[in-house]
Short mmCIF file of C-alpha atoms in Angstrom, two decimals:
data_model
loop_
_atom_site.label_atom_id
_atom_site.label_comp_id
_atom_site.label_asym_id
_atom_site.label_seq_id
_atom_site.Cartn_x
_atom_site.Cartn_y
_atom_site.Cartn_z
CA UNK A 27 151.36 68.30 96.58
CA UNK A 28 151.38 66.64 99.80
CA UNK A 29 152.50 70.56 101.41
CA UNK A 30 149.57 71.61 99.37
CA UNK A 31 147.09 69.48 100.39
CA UNK A 32 148.29 69.46 104.04
CA UNK A 33 148.28 73.36 103.92
CA UNK A 34 144.36 73.62 102.29
CA UNK A 35 143.33 71.27 105.27
CA UNK A 36 144.78 73.51 107.91
CA UNK A 37 143.91 76.32 106.46
CA UNK A 38 140.51 74.77 106.70
CA UNK A 39 140.88 73.41 110.07
CA UNK A 40 142.24 76.52 111.81
CA UNK A 41 138.82 78.48 109.91
CA UNK A 42 136.52 75.99 111.13
CA UNK A 43 137.61 76.00 114.31
CA UNK A 44 137.82 80.36 115.12
CA UNK A 45 134.77 80.70 113.04
CA UNK A 46 132.15 78.35 112.95
CA UNK A 47 132.91 76.34 116.06
CA UNK A 48 132.52 79.01 118.14
CA UNK A 49 128.78 79.49 116.75
CA UNK A 50 127.71 75.72 117.47
CA UNK A 51 126.19 74.94 121.06
CA UNK A 52 127.21 72.21 122.32
CA UNK A 53 130.76 73.10 120.64
CA UNK A 54 132.18 75.62 123.48
CA UNK A 55 134.78 73.33 124.83
CA UNK A 56 135.41 71.05 121.94
CA UNK A 57 139.29 70.28 121.18
CA UNK A 58 141.69 71.67 119.06
CA UNK A 59 141.50 70.16 114.96
CA UNK A 60 145.24 71.06 114.80
CA UNK A 61 145.84 67.29 117.10
CA UNK A 62 144.16 65.13 114.86
CA UNK A 63 146.00 66.22 111.70
CA UNK A 64 149.29 65.88 113.96
CA UNK A 65 148.63 62.93 114.39
CA UNK A 66 147.36 62.27 110.73
CA UNK A 67 151.24 63.16 109.61
CA UNK A 68 152.57 61.03 112.63
CA UNK A 69 151.06 58.09 111.06
CA UNK A 70 151.57 58.80 107.72
CA UNK A 71 153.96 61.12 106.34
CA UNK A 72 157.95 61.47 107.43
CA UNK A 73 159.89 63.75 110.21
CA UNK A 74 161.10 65.64 107.26
CA UNK A 75 157.11 66.87 105.58
CA UNK A 76 155.72 66.62 108.54
CA UNK A 77 157.76 69.56 110.80
CA UNK A 78 157.31 72.55 108.06
CA UNK A 79 153.62 72.05 108.52
CA UNK A 80 153.27 71.84 112.17
CA UNK A 81 155.57 74.61 113.13
CA UNK A 82 154.13 76.92 110.37
CA UNK A 83 150.89 76.39 111.85
CA UNK A 84 151.79 76.26 115.36
CA UNK A 85 153.48 79.70 114.54
CA UNK A 86 149.83 80.77 113.01
CA UNK A 87 147.87 79.69 115.62
CA UNK A 88 149.90 81.79 118.35
CA UNK A 89 149.38 84.40 116.48
CA UNK A 90 145.80 84.00 116.07
CA UNK A 91 145.81 83.51 120.59
CA UNK A 92 146.54 85.25 123.31
CA UNK A 93 148.93 82.61 124.34
CA UNK A 94 152.64 83.42 124.63
CA UNK A 95 154.34 83.57 121.82
CA UNK A 96 155.62 79.40 120.69
CA UNK A 97 153.74 77.76 123.11
CA UNK A 98 151.25 76.03 120.42
CA UNK A 99 154.67 75.73 118.44
CA UNK A 100 156.18 73.84 121.59
CA UNK A 101 152.96 71.95 122.61
CA UNK A 102 152.64 71.21 118.43
CA UNK A 103 156.05 69.69 118.71
CA UNK A 104 156.02 67.62 121.97
CA UNK A 105 152.31 65.97 120.41
CA UNK A 106 154.31 65.11 117.20
CA UNK A 107 157.12 63.26 119.65
CA UNK A 108 154.55 61.50 121.72
CA UNK A 109 152.67 60.45 119.35
CA UNK A 110 155.60 58.82 117.48
CA UNK A 111 156.85 57.74 120.73
CA UNK A 112 153.57 56.32 121.21
CA UNK A 113 153.16 54.78 117.60
CA UNK A 114 156.55 52.80 118.24
CA UNK A 115 155.61 51.22 121.91
CA UNK A 116 151.89 49.98 121.45
CA UNK A 117 153.22 47.78 118.00
CA UNK A 118 149.14 47.84 117.15
CA UNK A 119 147.74 48.82 114.05
CA UNK A 120 146.56 51.86 112.48
CA UNK A 121 143.20 51.28 113.20
CA UNK A 122 143.32 49.76 116.41
CA UNK A 123 145.33 53.28 117.57
CA UNK A 124 142.27 55.25 115.86
CA UNK A 125 140.20 55.90 118.81
CA UNK A 126 143.15 56.80 121.35
CA UNK A 127 145.53 58.29 119.37
CA UNK A 128 143.35 61.97 119.08
CA UNK A 129 142.63 61.33 122.90
CA UNK A 130 146.10 61.12 123.63
CA UNK A 131 146.95 64.12 122.01
CA UNK A 132 144.53 66.21 123.18
CA UNK A 133 145.46 65.24 127.04
CA UNK A 134 149.63 65.90 125.93
CA UNK A 135 148.35 69.18 124.31
CA UNK A 136 146.28 69.75 127.52
CA UNK A 137 148.87 69.19 129.88
CA UNK A 138 151.86 71.20 128.19
CA UNK A 139 149.19 74.42 127.86
CA UNK A 140 148.81 74.31 132.10
CA UNK A 141 152.58 73.43 132.22
CA UNK A 142 153.21 76.91 130.66
CA UNK A 143 150.84 78.65 133.08
CA UNK A 144 151.86 77.10 136.16
CA UNK A 145 155.28 78.12 134.85
CA UNK A 146 154.11 81.66 134.37
CA UNK A 147 152.28 82.15 137.15
CA UNK A 148 153.77 79.65 140.44
CA UNK A 149 151.48 78.33 142.77
CA UNK A 150 148.43 78.92 140.84
CA UNK A 151 145.14 77.18 141.86
CA UNK A 152 143.57 75.20 138.72
CA UNK A 153 139.81 75.92 139.17
CA UNK A 154 137.30 72.89 138.82
CA UNK A 155 136.42 74.86 135.10
CA UNK A 156 140.09 73.78 133.97
CA UNK A 157 139.23 70.17 134.65
CA UNK A 158 135.63 70.29 133.24
CA UNK A 159 137.33 71.16 129.92
CA UNK A 160 139.95 68.91 129.84
CA UNK A 161 137.61 66.49 130.55
CA UNK A 162 134.70 67.70 128.01
CA UNK A 163 138.19 67.42 125.03
CA UNK A 164 138.89 64.29 125.84
CA UNK A 165 135.23 63.00 125.27
CA UNK A 166 134.49 64.83 122.19
CA UNK A 167 138.62 63.52 121.18
CA UNK A 168 137.03 60.12 121.87
CA UNK A 169 134.66 59.60 120.11
CA UNK A 170 135.27 62.81 116.95
CA UNK A 171 138.71 61.77 116.64
CA UNK A 172 138.62 58.61 114.60
CA UNK A 173 136.23 60.22 112.26
CA UNK A 174 138.22 63.13 111.46
CA UNK A 175 141.08 61.05 111.13
CA UNK A 176 138.95 58.81 108.40
CA UNK A 177 138.44 62.19 107.20
CA UNK A 178 141.53 62.96 106.40
CA UNK A 179 142.67 59.98 104.96
CA UNK A 180 139.81 59.75 102.15
CA UNK A 181 140.08 63.62 101.70
CA UNK A 182 144.03 62.84 101.09
CA UNK A 183 142.76 60.13 98.46
CA UNK A 184 140.58 61.81 96.70
CA UNK A 185 143.05 64.91 96.63
CA UNK A 186 146.34 62.60 95.38
CA UNK A 187 143.27 60.75 92.91
CA UNK A 188 142.29 64.66 91.40
CA UNK A 189 145.74 65.50 90.82
CA UNK A 190 147.00 61.89 89.12
CA UNK A 191 144.30 62.94 87.13
CA UNK A 192 145.64 65.88 85.83
CA UNK A 193 148.94 64.93 85.22
CA UNK A 194 147.59 61.81 82.87
CA UNK A 195 145.11 64.54 81.16
CA UNK A 196 148.10 66.71 80.54
CA UNK A 197 150.78 63.82 79.47
CA UNK A 198 148.38 62.20 76.76
CA UNK B 25 182.82 57.79 123.31
CA UNK B 26 179.52 58.31 124.28
CA UNK B 27 176.12 56.22 123.32
CA UNK B 28 173.29 56.63 121.12
CA UNK B 29 171.17 56.60 124.66
CA UNK B 30 173.14 58.80 126.63
CA UNK B 31 173.65 61.19 123.13
CA UNK B 32 169.93 61.41 123.09
CA UNK B 33 168.80 61.43 126.76
CA UNK B 34 171.28 64.70 127.16
CA UNK B 35 169.92 66.27 123.65
CA UNK B 36 166.26 65.70 125.22
CA UNK B 37 167.80 67.36 128.54
CA UNK B 38 168.95 70.62 126.42
CA UNK B 39 165.84 70.48 124.52
CA UNK B 40 163.41 70.64 127.36
CA UNK B 41 165.24 72.95 129.02
CA UNK B 42 165.52 75.39 125.59
CA UNK B 43 161.38 75.18 125.56
CA UNK B 44 161.49 76.65 129.38
CA UNK B 45 163.39 78.80 128.65
CA UNK B 46 162.03 80.82 125.29
CA UNK B 47 158.28 79.80 127.32
CA UNK B 48 159.21 81.96 130.40
CA UNK B 49 160.45 84.27 128.46
CA UNK B 50 157.63 85.45 125.81
CA UNK B 51 155.19 84.56 128.64
CA UNK B 52 156.74 87.56 130.64
CA UNK B 53 156.34 89.87 127.31
CA UNK B 54 153.64 91.18 125.88
CA UNK B 55 151.84 88.77 123.70
CA UNK B 56 152.38 89.72 120.00
CA UNK B 57 155.41 89.26 117.12
CA UNK B 58 156.57 91.08 113.89
CA UNK B 59 156.54 88.19 111.61
CA UNK B 60 153.50 86.31 113.19
CA UNK B 61 151.12 89.45 111.95
CA UNK B 62 151.04 87.14 108.43
CA UNK B 63 148.97 84.77 110.23
CA UNK B 64 145.99 87.86 110.31
CA UNK B 65 147.07 88.19 106.69
CA UNK B 66 146.48 84.49 105.89
CA UNK B 67 143.66 83.76 107.84
CA UNK B 68 141.56 86.76 108.79
CA UNK B 69 139.44 87.22 105.17
CA UNK B 70 139.07 83.49 105.07
CA UNK B 71 137.60 84.16 108.58
CA UNK B 72 135.69 87.38 106.80
CA UNK B 73 134.03 85.03 104.35
CA UNK B 74 133.08 82.30 106.91
CA UNK B 75 131.49 84.60 108.89
CA UNK B 76 129.52 86.99 106.53
CA UNK B 77 128.22 83.19 105.24
CA UNK B 78 127.27 82.34 108.49
CA UNK B 79 125.38 85.43 109.23
CA UNK B 80 123.26 85.29 106.38
CA UNK B 81 122.56 81.69 106.91
CA UNK B 82 121.46 82.72 109.97
CA UNK B 83 119.32 85.98 108.59
CA UNK B 84 117.68 83.81 105.72
CA UNK B 85 116.58 81.31 108.61
CA UNK B 86 114.88 84.20 110.89
CA UNK B 87 113.98 86.11 107.49
CA UNK B 88 112.17 83.42 105.90
CA UNK B 89 111.27 80.17 107.78
CA UNK B 90 110.07 82.59 111.11
CA UNK B 91 108.04 85.00 108.74
CA UNK B 92 105.08 84.13 110.34
CA UNK B 93 105.52 85.56 113.64
CA UNK B 94 107.40 88.40 112.35
CA UNK B 95 103.81 89.44 110.00
CA UNK B 96 102.39 89.37 113.92
CA UNK B 97 104.86 91.66 115.63
CA UNK B 98 104.96 93.28 112.65
CA UNK B 99 101.10 94.87 113.16
CA UNK B 100 102.42 95.46 116.44
CA UNK B 101 105.78 97.00 115.81
CA UNK B 102 103.66 99.39 113.39
CA UNK B 103 101.39 100.76 116.31
CA UNK B 104 103.76 101.29 118.15
CA UNK B 105 106.20 103.08 115.77
CA UNK B 106 103.11 105.39 115.51
CA UNK B 107 103.27 106.03 119.00
CA UNK B 108 107.49 106.44 118.58
CA UNK B 109 106.94 108.70 116.03
CA UNK B 110 104.84 110.76 117.84
CA UNK B 111 107.10 110.62 120.49
CA UNK B 112 110.06 111.21 118.60
CA UNK B 113 109.14 114.07 117.15
CA UNK B 114 108.44 116.03 120.57
CA UNK B 115 112.51 114.74 121.71
CA UNK B 116 113.59 116.16 118.35
CA UNK B 117 112.08 119.33 119.57
CA UNK B 118 113.44 119.12 123.12
CA UNK B 119 117.02 117.91 121.59
CA UNK B 120 116.78 121.09 119.58
CA UNK B 121 116.32 123.64 122.00
CA UNK B 122 119.15 121.87 124.29
CA UNK B 123 121.35 122.28 121.07
CA UNK B 124 120.62 125.64 121.74
CA UNK B 125 120.94 126.13 124.95
CA UNK B 126 124.65 124.66 125.16
CA UNK B 127 125.70 126.74 122.24
CA UNK B 128 124.11 129.60 124.13
CA UNK B 129 126.17 128.64 127.30
CA UNK B 130 129.38 127.88 125.23
CA UNK B 131 129.58 124.08 126.45
CA UNK B 132 131.63 121.26 124.20
CA UNK B 133 129.83 118.31 123.04
CA UNK B 134 129.28 116.03 125.26
CA UNK B 135 130.94 113.24 123.23
CA UNK B 136 134.33 113.34 123.65
CA UNK B 137 135.91 109.95 121.98
CA UNK B 138 136.53 109.16 118.49
CA UNK B 139 135.06 105.19 118.46
CA UNK B 140 134.90 102.73 115.31
CA UNK B 141 132.54 99.91 115.15
CA UNK B 142 133.79 96.41 113.90
CA UNK B 143 132.49 92.99 113.58
CA UNK B 144 133.98 90.07 115.93
CA UNK B 145 134.93 87.50 112.95
CA UNK B 146 137.27 85.23 115.04
CA UNK B 147 137.67 83.74 117.82
CA UNK B 148 140.72 82.51 120.06
CA UNK B 149 141.28 78.55 118.74
CA UNK B 150 142.45 77.94 122.47
CA UNK B 151 139.92 77.63 125.56
CA UNK B 152 143.01 78.46 127.59
CA UNK B 153 143.56 81.74 126.40
CA UNK B 154 140.52 84.08 125.11
CA UNK B 155 140.95 86.62 122.24
CA UNK B 156 138.99 87.59 119.32
CA UNK B 157 139.72 88.85 115.23
CA UNK B 158 137.79 92.19 114.01
CA UNK B 159 136.88 92.83 110.75
CA UNK B 160 138.70 96.12 110.97
CA UNK B 161 142.65 97.14 110.95
CA UNK B 162 145.74 99.59 110.52
CA UNK B 163 143.71 100.78 107.10
CA UNK B 164 140.74 102.23 109.24
CA UNK B 165 142.75 103.87 111.74
CA UNK B 166 143.40 100.85 114.03
CA UNK B 167 146.58 100.91 116.60
CA UNK B 168 148.00 98.44 118.98
CA UNK B 169 146.60 99.14 122.30
CA UNK B 170 143.42 100.66 121.65
CA UNK B 171 140.93 100.12 124.08
CA UNK B 172 137.50 98.11 122.77
CA UNK B 173 134.41 98.25 123.81
CA UNK B 174 130.39 97.86 123.54
CA UNK B 175 127.83 99.72 125.76
CA UNK B 176 127.65 97.20 128.11
CA UNK B 177 131.61 97.94 129.20
CA UNK B 178 134.93 97.39 128.85
CA UNK B 179 136.01 94.47 126.25
CA UNK B 180 139.76 94.34 125.88
CA UNK B 181 142.74 95.60 124.01
CA UNK B 182 144.38 95.58 120.39
CA UNK B 183 147.48 93.11 121.05
CA UNK B 184 147.97 92.94 117.20
CA UNK B 185 146.92 95.05 113.69
CA UNK B 186 147.53 94.07 110.10
CA UNK B 187 146.34 96.36 107.21
CA UNK B 188 142.52 94.68 107.65
CA UNK B 189 142.16 93.09 110.63
CA UNK B 190 143.15 93.07 114.36
CA UNK B 191 143.37 91.05 117.03
CA UNK B 192 141.88 91.82 120.60
CA UNK B 193 143.04 90.44 123.95
CA UNK B 194 139.72 90.16 126.01
CA UNK B 195 139.61 91.44 129.72
CA UNK B 196 139.05 87.70 130.64
CA UNK B 197 142.01 86.69 129.53
CA UNK B 198 144.88 85.94 131.79
CA UNK B 199 147.10 87.91 130.22
CA UNK B 200 145.22 90.70 130.56
CA UNK B 201 144.94 94.09 133.16
CA UNK B 202 143.07 96.89 133.40
CA UNK B 203 143.42 99.11 136.74
CA UNK B 204 139.56 99.61 137.92
CA UNK B 205 138.57 100.76 141.02
CA UNK B 206 135.07 100.23 143.28
CA UNK B 207 132.68 102.21 142.32
CA UNK B 208 130.84 102.91 145.76
CA UNK B 209 133.85 103.12 147.97
CA UNK B 210 137.02 104.28 145.18
CA UNK B 211 138.89 101.07 146.00
CA UNK B 212 141.67 100.55 144.28
CA UNK B 213 142.80 97.20 142.47
CA UNK B 214 143.95 94.86 139.38
CA UNK B 215 141.17 92.87 137.18
CA UNK B 216 143.24 90.29 135.78
CA UNK B 217 141.46 87.32 133.42
CA UNK B 218 140.89 83.98 134.77
CA UNK B 219 140.49 80.84 132.93
CA UNK B 220 136.63 80.40 134.45
CA UNK B 221 135.50 83.29 132.24
CA UNK B 222 135.40 85.58 135.47
CA UNK B 223 137.68 88.09 136.34
CA UNK B 224 139.93 88.25 139.54
CA UNK B 225 140.32 91.91 141.26
CA UNK B 226 143.64 91.60 142.57
CA UNK B 227 145.47 93.90 144.73
CA UNK B 228 142.56 95.04 146.75
CA UNK B 229 143.76 96.16 150.61
CA UNK B 230 142.27 94.25 152.66
CA UNK B 231 141.72 97.92 154.88
CA UNK B 232 139.62 98.98 151.78
CA UNK B 233 135.42 98.17 152.33
CA UNK B 234 134.16 95.47 148.91
CA UNK B 235 131.03 93.95 149.05
CA UNK B 236 129.29 91.85 146.75
CA UNK B 237 127.42 92.90 144.45
CA UNK B 238 129.56 96.60 144.36
CA UNK B 239 129.88 97.68 140.73
CA UNK B 240 133.69 98.00 139.17
CA UNK B 241 134.73 100.55 137.05
CA UNK B 242 137.75 101.59 135.32
CA UNK B 243 140.32 104.06 137.10
CA UNK B 244 141.88 105.53 134.38
CA UNK B 245 145.20 105.50 135.47
CA UNK B 246 146.37 103.05 133.30
CA UNK B 247 145.85 105.69 130.55
CA UNK B 248 144.12 102.60 128.05
CA UNK B 249 140.32 102.75 129.24
CA UNK B 250 138.60 106.01 130.03
CA UNK B 251 137.83 106.67 133.23
CA UNK B 252 134.70 105.20 134.84
CA UNK B 253 134.04 103.11 131.92
CA UNK B 254 131.80 99.84 133.52
CA UNK B 255 133.99 96.61 134.16
CA UNK B 256 131.58 94.08 135.98
CA UNK B 257 129.97 92.72 138.91
CA UNK B 258 131.80 91.88 142.72
CA UNK B 259 130.90 87.90 142.30
CA UNK B 260 132.32 86.90 145.14
CA UNK B 261 134.87 88.12 148.37
CA UNK B 262 137.41 86.30 150.09
CA UNK B 263 138.19 87.95 153.45
CA UNK B 264 141.32 86.21 154.98
CA UNK B 265 142.17 87.26 158.73
CA UNK B 266 145.94 87.49 158.07
CA UNK B 267 145.69 88.50 154.10
CA UNK B 268 146.80 91.29 153.00
CA UNK B 269 144.45 91.73 150.19
CA UNK B 270 141.03 90.22 149.52
CA UNK B 271 140.81 88.01 146.76
CA UNK B 272 137.62 89.21 144.56
CA UNK B 273 135.91 87.77 141.96
CA UNK B 274 134.38 90.00 139.13
CA UNK B 275 131.21 88.76 136.49
CA UNK B 276 132.05 91.32 133.87
CA UNK B 277 129.26 92.66 132.56
CA UNK B 278 129.44 91.48 128.89
CA UNK B 279 128.28 87.99 128.13
CA UNK B 280 131.90 86.76 125.70
CA UNK B 281 130.50 84.21 124.30
CA UNK B 282 127.88 86.19 122.54
CA UNK B 283 130.25 88.92 121.44
CA UNK B 284 129.25 90.30 117.38
CA UNK B 285 130.19 93.98 117.54
CA UNK B 286 132.27 96.09 119.37
CA UNK B 287 133.25 99.51 119.06
CA UNK B 288 137.57 100.65 119.43
CA UNK B 289 137.74 103.81 120.78
CA UNK B 290 139.91 105.84 118.92
CA UNK B 291 141.09 108.09 121.34
CA UNK B 292 142.63 106.40 124.43
CA UNK B 293 143.13 108.46 127.59
CA UNK B 294 146.81 108.14 127.04
CA UNK B 295 148.25 111.84 126.69
CA UNK B 296 145.50 112.91 129.04
CA UNK B 297 147.27 110.33 132.02
CA UNK B 298 151.03 110.81 130.23
CA UNK B 299 149.93 115.33 131.13
CA UNK B 300 148.58 114.53 134.81
CA UNK B 301 151.74 112.29 135.57
#
């Protein structure tokens, strides 16, 4: 059931990101919406439950984007590992971590993307627009990241309530 | 024999090395792979539905809430339409005589290429790469490698096809390359994308004459894009004394942020190119 929830959420996020965000003004440098999902998985689910979702949706994102094969999968796995490590190092509560966790995630993802570009094109210089993209994404993540995480939390609770309601009705 | 920490560090090094090798290998190839086509099957229909909903909402806005200005425009347009109908009648007469004359001279039809119109239903999820998803696929006769254009110029090339959807790599993507010419001087180079939304016109010899404002067109030598199709205009130029090539930035004619419909060329000049070789 957990997989069902994350599958629906991920598909919804991908469609929102590829269809709705491009037509919204001011949102043209919005961050990857899979980052808060990975942060949420990292905080609430086990590695066994998280990894299949991360790999499947990394592959889907790879296919929808013009990125090299496995780039999104790589970025998501390293993002997950880094966020788990940060969670271990920062011994603070989930609520206190909320404002920073998505922003860190966005930074890590962009570093991985830029490293790949440098790897493919040695000697390549990043234009000022690249720094602007990262800065804007970071700020967006700082302000909207916690809200999105809370939205996931509430939706997940609602999903569980709805499912348990169905099971209770069936058994009685 | 080995401590847990040691095993962890060695494991991490192996993982990073394997990761770098996989990425550098996949980066040097075409950004497409067969099993991943499933993504287009899963996400494509949903993107189509959401895009339709957004367009319907936009249509509702324009159709109902802007009716006041539309009524005013309507009166003006009716007047101009009457003039246009009269003009159109004249053009039609001229067109008919043109056709007759063409037939007399045994000319071929001016439109040589077959095109298919497609709607943009999704964009690249990452700002570092530039691709779009269109609502036409293999069932409509599309195949990998076909050129995609709009009347303003060249948009990109199809890199992946599912039965009803396709992925198009735009010319502003860093993996894209188009063989091009400066229209004025016929100086040749390669148009490549960059993350700025501009294109770089690479490998233009420093001996060649290039100026800011020069028009860049496809050379047709890549066997994908038809010769003479517009690409963009030279925006900036850097000439270094010791360099072999100019550093040229080209502003594409197409506004890729507002791309909604595209034309896919079903008969690319590939065969023509092979024959020329």
